[in-house]
Every structure is written in structure tokens, then in C-alpha cells.
Amino acid sequence: MSQSGTAGFLFDLDGTLVDNVYDHVLAWKEALDALGIELSVWRIHRRVGMSGGLFINALLRETGVEITPERNEEIHRLHAEGYARRSAHVRPLPGTRELLATLDERGVPWAVATSGRRVSATLTLDRIGIDYTRVPIVTRDQVQHAKPDPDLFLAAAERLGIEIRNAIVVGDSVWDMLAAQRAHCLGVGLLSGGYGTDELERAGAYRVYEDPRDLLRHLDEVGVRGR
Amino acid sequence: MSQSGTAGFLFDLDGTLVDNVYDHVLAWKEALDALGIELSVWRIHRRVGMSGGLFINALLRETGVEITPERNEEIHRLHAEGYARRSAHVRPLPGTRELLATLDERGVPWAVATSGRRVSATLTLDRIGIDYTRVPIVTRDQVQHAKPDPDLFLAAAERLGIEIRNAIVVGDSVWDMLAAQRAHCLGVGLLSGGYGTDELERAGAYRVYEDPRDLLRHLDEVGVRGR
């Protein structure tokens, strides 16, 4: 008899486990303003979670401003500073701790894969009490391409020792859903980052829930069995 | 020969003419936090622009916290303070000034109708240089019910001296589109407040544009003729 292998969850971090998307958005806004680059806030919001390189390309198209590698580094530095200033009041989303504890109880492996850099991710993980000596955490610094390339999720599945086709990607942005499609695994969307249901579904979300608490209530729908 | 009457524009303010939705969102968040009421930021975002009374009802449902009239007033006071602190850096959205100047040039009447209170609206209007001694501005204080009730838009059309069926409502939120439907006039959505296209269309938007600049480029599609 053939076996299907172990299923596991690959979680995006910002906006998926933690209520910090709007803090990131305003930290990017502040960084761009400081360099005299005007971009409407909603356009930044729609790009949070995508690879920094693609973000810089989009900037060029929409503002006409040429971004040198030095300016790019400066934008990222200012964003990291602005986010660090805001991170003290950042909280887990409703149900995050209960969801992760339930997966642990039921022996379902899970990891975190974020387009953010290690320095910001560490600040955020501390806010929700994830023990990153135990849980595999893959950050932007550890792969060649961030989302919507599948690299982050592929690396996270490998760290968990599961096959990617048995992975369930949970994320709040279209970049997560597109990366899940490219990795050939299931994508589950959460509204907690501020995208709408239709946007997530069109990007490939199999199901859309409000936040981690709502996902926890519907774990059966994504195939997680009781003990 | 019967005449169709003069067409005119009724603009929402926050997120439609001005890039300040995220500032309002975080000012509400801060106000709720100060009173110990925990609500995820995306849920606040989805309610910006709706009537304060309905917002307080939604709060009760989602947090279980009973809001007395005194607490309600305190939340509004803290929000107004928080927004005032942020308002200095608020900017018009791309194309706002050009759009309004073009309507003036072509003799198309327009007004502003906002669910915000006069004190915050005045701060915002100052940031985009709208002369509110000349342009009709209807704020929350001047009608019985705010959006999604049609009162604000009905009052604005009356101030312009146009029939409501000849009005075009332009707004960034589903509350604007629902109010436009209830007023029996055309609704045009803008993405600049952070909602997605589908959400606006499902709430009744006839067309959805990115921001005022994009609407200006497509004025013919909403029936505005050249001189």
C-alpha cells in the first residue's frame, strides 16, 4: 500500500501570524519619504511580502525613480529602523498561539517562511514567543529569490523533512499564494493582512479564512485530523 | 425635448482625494488600545468610512466589549487626537488637484461628503487646499446617519442643486458604494484606500480606477464631456 507522506504547514509570518502589516507599510512609507520617493500607501500595502528586488522594480515603474544598489540598501536600512521602532507594540493575531499549540499537540510539523530579513523577523518572532531554536525559520537572507518565487517554501519543507506536495502554505498576501502555486502545494489565504477574499482566491487560495483563530476552527477543511 | 439635467460629482474624502486611510486606521487602533479594546488592524481598515454608530456595534460583536456613550465619545476623542498628530504629513493622492481643476474648467459641479467629523475633515481639506468657503462640504455632524446610509450624498447633491440621479459618487470603500446604491446614483470606486477591485464592484461600483489621476484619464467613461 502506498503512503501519502506527512503533511505539514508552512506559515508566512507578517500579517499571517502577527498583526504587523500596517506597521511594515508605514515603515516603508517613511523610508521612501525620507529619500524623496512619493508612492501612495495602498501601493506599498499591495507589495508587502514580495521580494525586495521586485519591489524596487515596481518602484521604478511607478515613480520613474532609478534605484541604485546604495539607495536600495538605504531604503531597506530605514525600513528596518522604522519597523524596529514600531515592533514593541506588535501583537500576535487572534488564535496564533492556540493554532501552533494545536499543531504541536497533534504532531503536525510546521515552519515559518518569510520574505523579511532575519533582523526584522527575529524582532517579530520574539513578540509571539516562537522558539526559533526549535522551529525551522527560513528568512530572505537564506534563499536566492523571495516570494513569489517558491524558494522560501521549498527550503522550509526541506527543513521539516516533508515533501513539498504535502505542504500547506498559509499566507495573507497574493505573493504567498503565487509562491505556493509555483511550489505545487496547497495555498490557504488569511484576510488578516488586509487583502480581500477574491484577490487571494484568484492568486490560487484553496480556502480563505479570517485569521489564525478562524483557520484553527476549520482545521478539518485543510485535512488535519484529530489525534 | 426633455433634458437630463446637470451631472455632478460627490467625492468621499479620506482615501479618495487624500492618502490618509492608513493614518486613520492607526489612529483608531491607538484609541482602542488605550481603552484596552483589542481589535486586529485589518478589521479596523475594513470599517473606515462607515458610520461611527455602526462601527461601535461591530466592535461589540467582535470583541464582546460593551461601549457606553462615554466610552464611545472617548474613543472618538482619542482618534481625533491621534489623527491630528499624523495629519501634518498627509498628502493629496496623485491627480487630486488636477482632477478637481479639470472639473472646474469644464463647469462640472462637485462636492465632498465624508463620514468624518468636521474637525478632522477640516485638517484634511487644508492639506489639499480645497477652499471650503466655495465648495460644498458635508460632514458627519450635518446629517442624521452616515454611510452606508445615503444621507451624506443626498445632502451634498442638494447643496450642489443637482438631482441625485444625476450624481456620480466617487469613493474608496464599500460604504461609499452601498450609500450610492441606496441614493440611486452611480458609484465609481478607487483602489487608493486599500480595498480590492472585486470588493468595490460587488458593493455596486460601476467602474473602478486606481486613484484620482487614473479617474481623470478616464473621465469620458463616466460621462464627462470636454468643453
PDB file of C-alpha atoms in Angstrom, chain B:
ATOM      1  CA  MET B   1     -37.441  67.717 -25.707  1.00  0.00           C
ATOM      2  CA  SER B   2     -36.723  66.509 -22.200  1.00  0.00           C
ATOM      3  CA  GLN B   3     -33.376  67.344 -20.614  1.00  0.00           C
ATOM      4  CA  SER B   4     -31.290  65.062 -18.468  1.00  0.00           C
ATOM      5  CA  GLY B   5     -30.180  67.784 -16.032  1.00  0.00           C
ATOM      6  CA  THR B   6     -26.704  68.664 -14.832  1.00  0.00           C
ATOM      7  CA  ALA B   7     -24.393  65.859 -13.763  1.00  0.00           C
ATOM      8  CA  GLY B   8     -22.082  66.378 -10.791  1.00  0.00           C
ATOM      9  CA  PHE B   9     -19.514  64.573  -8.649  1.00  0.00           C
ATOM     10  CA  LEU B  10     -19.888  63.736  -4.981  1.00  0.00           C
ATOM     11  CA  PHE B  11     -16.480  62.814  -3.591  1.00  0.00           C
ATOM     12  CA  ASP B  12     -15.708  60.916  -0.470  1.00  0.00           C
ATOM     13  CA  LEU B  13     -12.658  62.487   1.213  1.00  0.00           C
ATOM     14  CA  ASP B  14     -10.393  60.048   3.106  1.00  0.00           C
ATOM     15  CA  GLY B  15      -8.702  57.549   0.764  1.00  0.00           C
ATOM     16  CA  THR B  16     -10.455  59.095  -2.249  1.00  0.00           C
ATOM     17  CA  LEU B  17      -8.883  62.548  -2.536  1.00  0.00           C
ATOM     18  CA  VAL B  18      -6.274  62.173   0.219  1.00  0.00           C
ATOM     19  CA  ASP B  19      -3.758  59.437   1.065  1.00  0.00           C
ATOM     20  CA  ASN B  20      -4.725  59.155   4.724  1.00  0.00           C
ATOM     21  CA  VAL B  21      -6.651  55.904   5.233  1.00  0.00           C
ATOM     22  CA  TYR B  22      -3.749  54.156   6.940  1.00  0.00           C
ATOM     23  CA  ASP B  23      -3.296  57.147   9.252  1.00  0.00           C
ATOM     24  CA  HIS B  24      -6.950  56.940  10.257  1.00  0.00           C
ATOM     25  CA  VAL B  25      -6.632  53.174  10.733  1.00  0.00           C
ATOM     26  CA  LEU B  26      -3.690  53.523  13.104  1.00  0.00           C
ATOM     27  CA  ALA B  27      -5.320  56.435  14.957  1.00  0.00           C
ATOM     28  CA  TRP B  28      -8.365  54.194  15.608  1.00  0.00           C
ATOM     29  CA  LYS B  29      -6.077  51.337  16.627  1.00  0.00           C
ATOM     30  CA  GLU B  30      -4.268  53.584  19.103  1.00  0.00           C
ATOM     31  CA  ALA B  31      -7.574  54.855  20.535  1.00  0.00           C
ATOM     32  CA  LEU B  32      -8.924  51.313  21.022  1.00  0.00           C
ATOM     33  CA  ASP B  33      -5.640  50.080  22.506  1.00  0.00           C
ATOM     34  CA  ALA B  34      -5.685  52.958  25.006  1.00  0.00           C
ATOM     35  CA  LEU B  35      -9.047  51.708  26.302  1.00  0.00           C
ATOM     36  CA  GLY B  36      -7.880  48.076  26.366  1.00  0.00           C
ATOM     37  CA  ILE B  37     -10.008  47.020  23.375  1.00  0.00           C
ATOM     38  CA  GLU B  38      -8.098  44.595  21.141  1.00  0.00           C
ATOM     39  CA  LEU B  39      -9.159  44.564  17.501  1.00  0.00           C
ATOM     40  CA  SER B  40      -6.992  43.418  14.564  1.00  0.00           C
ATOM     41  CA  VAL B  41      -5.869  46.253  12.312  1.00  0.00           C
ATOM     42  CA  TRP B  42      -7.389  44.768   9.123  1.00  0.00           C
ATOM     43  CA  ARG B  43     -10.825  44.743  10.757  1.00  0.00           C
ATOM     44  CA  ILE B  44     -10.471  48.450  11.528  1.00  0.00           C
ATOM     45  CA  HIS B  45      -9.315  49.117   7.944  1.00  0.00           C
ATOM     46  CA  ARG B  46     -12.422  47.424   6.517  1.00  0.00           C
ATOM     47  CA  ARG B  47     -14.626  49.748   8.608  1.00  0.00           C
ATOM     48  CA  VAL B  48     -13.020  53.118   7.970  1.00  0.00           C
ATOM     49  CA  GLY B  49     -15.620  55.366   6.314  1.00  0.00           C
ATOM     50  CA  MET B  50     -18.637  53.674   7.868  1.00  0.00           C
ATOM     51  CA  SER B  51     -20.869  55.400  10.397  1.00  0.00           C
ATOM     52  CA  GLY B  52     -19.386  55.598  13.906  1.00  0.00           C
ATOM     53  CA  GLY B  53     -22.538  54.106  15.401  1.00  0.00           C
ATOM     54  CA  LEU B  54     -22.294  51.010  13.195  1.00  0.00           C
ATOM     55  CA  PHE B  55     -18.554  50.789  13.922  1.00  0.00           C
ATOM     56  CA  ILE B  56     -19.291  50.678  17.645  1.00  0.00           C
ATOM     57  CA  ASN B  57     -21.887  47.914  17.065  1.00  0.00           C
ATOM     58  CA  ALA B  58     -19.343  45.918  15.094  1.00  0.00           C
ATOM     59  CA  LEU B  59     -16.842  46.392  17.917  1.00  0.00           C
ATOM     60  CA  LEU B  60     -19.289  44.979  20.388  1.00  0.00           C
ATOM     61  CA  ARG B  61     -19.918  41.912  18.228  1.00  0.00           C
ATOM     62  CA  GLU B  62     -16.250  41.209  17.612  1.00  0.00           C
ATOM     63  CA  THR B  63     -14.728  41.984  20.978  1.00  0.00           C
ATOM     64  CA  GLY B  64     -17.672  41.452  23.327  1.00  0.00           C
ATOM     65  CA  VAL B  65     -16.877  44.841  24.882  1.00  0.00           C
ATOM     66  CA  GLU B  66     -19.937  46.925  25.761  1.00  0.00           C
ATOM     67  CA  ILE B  67     -19.465  50.524  24.612  1.00  0.00           C
ATOM     68  CA  THR B  68     -21.186  53.141  26.775  1.00  0.00           C
ATOM     69  CA  PRO B  69     -21.873  56.595  25.277  1.00  0.00           C
ATOM     70  CA  GLU B  70     -18.992  57.938  27.401  1.00  0.00           C
ATOM     71  CA  ARG B  71     -16.519  55.335  26.131  1.00  0.00           C
ATOM     72  CA  ASN B  72     -17.766  55.963  22.579  1.00  0.00           C
ATOM     73  CA  GLU B  73     -17.046  59.696  22.963  1.00  0.00           C
ATOM     74  CA  GLU B  74     -13.629  58.871  24.470  1.00  0.00           C
ATOM     75  CA  ILE B  75     -12.728  56.609  21.514  1.00  0.00           C
ATOM     76  CA  HIS B  76     -13.717  59.362  19.073  1.00  0.00           C
ATOM     77  CA  ARG B  77     -11.745  61.971  21.044  1.00  0.00           C
ATOM     78  CA  LEU B  78      -8.598  59.800  21.135  1.00  0.00           C
ATOM     79  CA  HIS B  79      -8.963  59.032  17.422  1.00  0.00           C
ATOM     80  CA  ALA B  80      -9.284  62.736  16.554  1.00  0.00           C
ATOM     81  CA  GLU B  81      -6.166  63.487  18.629  1.00  0.00           C
ATOM     82  CA  GLY B  82      -4.191  60.656  17.046  1.00  0.00           C
ATOM     83  CA  TYR B  83      -5.245  61.688  13.557  1.00  0.00           C
ATOM     84  CA  ALA B  84      -4.388  65.353  14.212  1.00  0.00           C
ATOM     85  CA  ARG B  85      -0.887  64.258  15.286  1.00  0.00           C
ATOM     86  CA  ARG B  86      -0.462  62.369  11.982  1.00  0.00           C
ATOM     87  CA  SER B  87      -2.213  64.828   9.679  1.00  0.00           C
ATOM     88  CA  ALA B  88       0.747  67.149   9.085  1.00  0.00           C
ATOM     89  CA  HIS B  89       2.422  64.668   6.716  1.00  0.00           C
ATOM     90  CA  VAL B  90      -0.796  63.671   4.888  1.00  0.00           C
ATOM     91  CA  ARG B  91      -0.760  64.349   1.146  1.00  0.00           C
ATOM     92  CA  PRO B  92      -3.340  64.516  -1.646  1.00  0.00           C
ATOM     93  CA  LEU B  93      -3.465  61.391  -3.783  1.00  0.00           C
ATOM     94  CA  PRO B  94      -1.838  61.638  -7.224  1.00  0.00           C
ATOM     95  CA  GLY B  95      -4.083  63.578  -9.585  1.00  0.00           C
ATOM     96  CA  THR B  96      -6.452  65.050  -6.967  1.00  0.00           C
ATOM     97  CA  ARG B  97      -5.711  68.693  -7.715  1.00  0.00           C
ATOM     98  CA  GLU B  98      -5.676  68.128 -11.499  1.00  0.00           C
ATOM     99  CA  LEU B  99      -8.972  66.235 -11.395  1.00  0.00           C
ATOM    100  CA  LEU B 100     -10.769  68.923  -9.386  1.00  0.00           C
ATOM    101  CA  ALA B 101      -9.279  71.712 -11.551  1.00  0.00           C
ATOM    102  CA  THR B 102     -10.429  69.884 -14.701  1.00  0.00           C
ATOM    103  CA  LEU B 103     -13.980  69.601 -13.370  1.00  0.00           C
ATOM    104  CA  ASP B 104     -13.938  73.332 -12.558  1.00  0.00           C
ATOM    105  CA  GLU B 105     -12.656  74.161 -16.043  1.00  0.00           C
ATOM    106  CA  ARG B 106     -15.415  72.118 -17.664  1.00  0.00           C
ATOM    107  CA  GLY B 107     -18.087  73.588 -15.423  1.00  0.00           C
ATOM    108  CA  VAL B 108     -18.915  70.261 -13.763  1.00  0.00           C
ATOM    109  CA  PRO B 109     -20.158  70.829 -10.204  1.00  0.00           C
ATOM    110  CA  TRP B 110     -18.629  68.799  -7.360  1.00  0.00           C
ATOM    111  CA  ALA B 111     -18.876  68.463  -3.603  1.00  0.00           C
ATOM    112  CA  VAL B 112     -17.306  66.476  -0.762  1.00  0.00           C
ATOM    113  CA  ALA B 113     -19.297  64.154   1.529  1.00  0.00           C
ATOM    114  CA  THR B 114     -17.453  62.423   4.362  1.00  0.00           C
ATOM    115  CA  SER B 115     -18.383  60.178   7.300  1.00  0.00           C
ATOM    116  CA  GLY B 116     -15.667  62.015   9.247  1.00  0.00           C
ATOM    117  CA  ARG B 117     -16.445  64.764  11.706  1.00  0.00           C
ATOM    118  CA  ARG B 118     -15.892  68.403  10.811  1.00  0.00           C
ATOM    119  CA  VAL B 119     -12.762  68.796  12.982  1.00  0.00           C
ATOM    120  CA  SER B 120     -10.777  66.001  11.231  1.00  0.00           C
ATOM    121  CA  ALA B 121     -12.201  66.863   7.796  1.00  0.00           C
ATOM    122  CA  THR B 122     -11.037  70.465   8.103  1.00  0.00           C
ATOM    123  CA  LEU B 123      -7.484  69.359   8.883  1.00  0.00           C
ATOM    124  CA  THR B 124      -7.561  67.133   5.795  1.00  0.00           C
ATOM    125  CA  LEU B 125      -9.108  69.705   3.431  1.00  0.00           C
ATOM    126  CA  ASP B 126      -6.351  72.137   4.432  1.00  0.00           C
ATOM    127  CA  ARG B 127      -3.777  69.577   3.291  1.00  0.00           C
ATOM    128  CA  ILE B 128      -5.154  69.542  -0.261  1.00  0.00           C
ATOM    129  CA  GLY B 129      -6.025  73.215  -0.473  1.00  0.00           C
ATOM    130  CA  ILE B 130      -9.775  72.839  -1.008  1.00  0.00           C
ATOM    131  CA  ASP B 131     -11.497  76.167  -0.382  1.00  0.00           C
ATOM    132  CA  TYR B 132     -14.410  75.116   1.803  1.00  0.00           C
ATOM    133  CA  THR B 133     -15.950  78.555   1.680  1.00  0.00           C
ATOM    134  CA  ARG B 134     -16.642  77.830  -2.013  1.00  0.00           C
ATOM    135  CA  VAL B 135     -17.000  74.016  -2.274  1.00  0.00           C
ATOM    136  CA  PRO B 136     -19.953  72.321  -0.526  1.00  0.00           C
ATOM    137  CA  ILE B 137     -18.584  70.032   2.197  1.00  0.00           C
ATOM    138  CA  VAL B 138     -20.967  67.739   4.067  1.00  0.00           C
ATOM    139  CA  THR B 139     -19.629  66.109   7.224  1.00  0.00           C
ATOM    140  CA  ARG B 140     -20.959  63.578   9.675  1.00  0.00           C
ATOM    141  CA  ASP B 141     -22.148  66.293  12.060  1.00  0.00           C
ATOM    142  CA  GLN B 142     -24.624  67.648   9.495  1.00  0.00           C
ATOM    143  CA  VAL B 143     -26.756  64.559   8.827  1.00  0.00           C
ATOM    144  CA  GLN B 144     -28.614  62.038  10.937  1.00  0.00           C
ATOM    145  CA  HIS B 145     -26.968  58.877   9.587  1.00  0.00           C
ATOM    146  CA  ALA B 146     -23.530  58.480   7.988  1.00  0.00           C
ATOM    147  CA  LYS B 147     -22.599  55.902   5.309  1.00  0.00           C
ATOM    148  CA  PRO B 148     -23.780  53.373   4.207  1.00  0.00           C
ATOM    149  CA  ASP B 149     -26.977  55.416   4.678  1.00  0.00           C
ATOM    150  CA  PRO B 150     -27.422  57.766   1.710  1.00  0.00           C
ATOM    151  CA  ASP B 151     -27.940  60.947   3.805  1.00  0.00           C
ATOM    152  CA  LEU B 152     -24.475  62.443   3.217  1.00  0.00           C
ATOM    153  CA  PHE B 153     -24.698  62.115  -0.554  1.00  0.00           C
ATOM    154  CA  LEU B 154     -28.321  63.315  -0.654  1.00  0.00           C
ATOM    155  CA  ALA B 155     -27.347  66.414   1.313  1.00  0.00           C
ATOM    156  CA  ALA B 156     -24.320  67.044  -0.935  1.00  0.00           C
ATOM    157  CA  ALA B 157     -26.426  66.804  -4.123  1.00  0.00           C
ATOM    158  CA  GLU B 158     -28.929  69.230  -2.630  1.00  0.00           C
ATOM    159  CA  ARG B 159     -26.150  71.685  -1.767  1.00  0.00           C
ATOM    160  CA  LEU B 160     -24.958  71.474  -5.391  1.00  0.00           C
ATOM    161  CA  GLY B 161     -28.500  71.973  -6.672  1.00  0.00           C
ATOM    162  CA  ILE B 162     -28.404  68.802  -8.783  1.00  0.00           C
ATOM    163  CA  GLU B 163     -30.752  65.832  -8.802  1.00  0.00           C
ATOM    164  CA  ILE B 164     -29.314  62.813  -7.005  1.00  0.00           C
ATOM    165  CA  ARG B 165     -29.973  60.562 -10.032  1.00  0.00           C
ATOM    166  CA  ASN B 166     -27.507  62.734 -11.982  1.00  0.00           C
ATOM    167  CA  ALA B 167     -24.796  62.425  -9.357  1.00  0.00           C
ATOM    168  CA  ILE B 168     -21.663  60.305  -9.604  1.00  0.00           C
ATOM    169  CA  VAL B 169     -20.361  59.153  -6.229  1.00  0.00           C
ATOM    170  CA  VAL B 170     -16.589  58.553  -6.106  1.00  0.00           C
ATOM    171  CA  GLY B 171     -15.258  56.655  -3.108  1.00  0.00           C
ATOM    172  CA  ASP B 172     -12.652  54.154  -1.932  1.00  0.00           C
ATOM    173  CA  SER B 173     -14.759  51.986   0.358  1.00  0.00           C
ATOM    174  CA  VAL B 174     -17.709  49.640   0.120  1.00  0.00           C
ATOM    175  CA  TRP B 175     -19.631  52.052   2.390  1.00  0.00           C
ATOM    176  CA  ASP B 176     -19.494  54.700  -0.326  1.00  0.00           C
ATOM    177  CA  MET B 177     -20.714  52.239  -2.963  1.00  0.00           C
ATOM    178  CA  LEU B 178     -23.550  50.960  -0.785  1.00  0.00           C
ATOM    179  CA  ALA B 179     -24.624  54.524   0.025  1.00  0.00           C
ATOM    180  CA  ALA B 180     -24.515  55.365  -3.707  1.00  0.00           C
ATOM    181  CA  GLN B 181     -26.812  52.417  -4.432  1.00  0.00           C
ATOM    182  CA  ARG B 182     -29.216  53.481  -1.728  1.00  0.00           C
ATOM    183  CA  ALA B 183     -29.199  57.036  -3.121  1.00  0.00           C
ATOM    184  CA  HIS B 184     -29.922  55.641  -6.619  1.00  0.00           C
ATOM    185  CA  CYS B 185     -26.880  57.183  -8.223  1.00  0.00           C
ATOM    186  CA  LEU B 186     -23.764  55.900  -9.995  1.00  0.00           C
ATOM    187  CA  GLY B 187     -20.848  54.638  -7.870  1.00  0.00           C
ATOM    188  CA  VAL B 188     -17.237  54.776  -9.019  1.00  0.00           C
ATOM    189  CA  GLY B 189     -14.608  53.053  -6.875  1.00  0.00           C
ATOM    190  CA  LEU B 190     -10.961  53.973  -6.308  1.00  0.00           C
ATOM    191  CA  LEU B 191      -8.330  51.484  -5.103  1.00  0.00           C
ATOM    192  CA  SER B 192      -6.439  54.207  -3.233  1.00  0.00           C
ATOM    193  CA  GLY B 193      -7.992  53.368   0.129  1.00  0.00           C
ATOM    194  CA  GLY B 194      -6.716  49.792   0.038  1.00  0.00           C
ATOM    195  CA  TYR B 195      -9.844  47.802  -0.863  1.00  0.00           C
ATOM    196  CA  GLY B 196      -9.652  45.377  -3.798  1.00  0.00           C
ATOM    197  CA  THR B 197     -11.451  45.779  -7.134  1.00  0.00           C
ATOM    198  CA  ASP B 198     -13.852  42.883  -6.510  1.00  0.00           C
ATOM    199  CA  GLU B 199     -14.992  44.166  -3.155  1.00  0.00           C
ATOM    200  CA  LEU B 200     -15.864  47.542  -4.672  1.00  0.00           C
ATOM    201  CA  GLU B 201     -17.597  46.010  -7.689  1.00  0.00           C
ATOM    202  CA  ARG B 202     -19.644  43.674  -5.559  1.00  0.00           C
ATOM    203  CA  ALA B 203     -20.747  46.674  -3.484  1.00  0.00           C
ATOM    204  CA  GLY B 204     -22.031  48.273  -6.689  1.00  0.00           C
ATOM    205  CA  ALA B 205     -19.130  50.165  -8.294  1.00  0.00           C
ATOM    206  CA  TYR B 206     -19.840  50.728 -11.986  1.00  0.00           C
ATOM    207  CA  ARG B 207     -16.139  51.301 -12.671  1.00  0.00           C
ATOM    208  CA  VAL B 208     -13.011  51.006 -10.512  1.00  0.00           C
ATOM    209  CA  TYR B 209      -9.924  53.173 -11.049  1.00  0.00           C
ATOM    210  CA  GLU B 210      -6.623  53.257  -9.210  1.00  0.00           C
ATOM    211  CA  ASP B 211      -6.715  56.824  -7.895  1.00  0.00           C
ATOM    212  CA  PRO B 212      -7.840  60.351  -8.908  1.00  0.00           C
ATOM    213  CA  ARG B 213      -5.183  60.502 -11.633  1.00  0.00           C
ATOM    214  CA  ASP B 214      -6.488  57.309 -13.200  1.00  0.00           C
ATOM    215  CA  LEU B 215     -10.092  58.600 -12.973  1.00  0.00           C
ATOM    216  CA  LEU B 216      -9.017  61.849 -14.657  1.00  0.00           C
ATOM    217  CA  ARG B 217      -7.579  59.830 -17.572  1.00  0.00           C
ATOM    218  CA  HIS B 218     -10.916  58.044 -17.994  1.00  0.00           C
ATOM    219  CA  LEU B 219     -13.381  60.880 -17.369  1.00  0.00           C
ATOM    220  CA  ASP B 220     -15.128  60.068 -20.679  1.00  0.00           C
ATOM    221  CA  GLU B 221     -16.040  56.628 -19.267  1.00  0.00           C
ATOM    222  CA  VAL B 222     -18.108  58.261 -16.530  1.00  0.00           C
ATOM    223  CA  GLY B 223     -19.763  60.664 -18.954  1.00  0.00           C
ATOM    224  CA  VAL B 224     -17.826  63.929 -18.564  1.00  0.00           C
ATOM    225  CA  ARG B 225     -17.571  65.791 -21.869  1.00  0.00           C
ATOM    226  CA  GLY B 226     -14.822  68.162 -22.948  1.00  0.00           C
ATOM    227  CA  ARG B 227     -15.785  71.844 -23.099  1.00  0.00           C
TER     228      ARG B 227
END
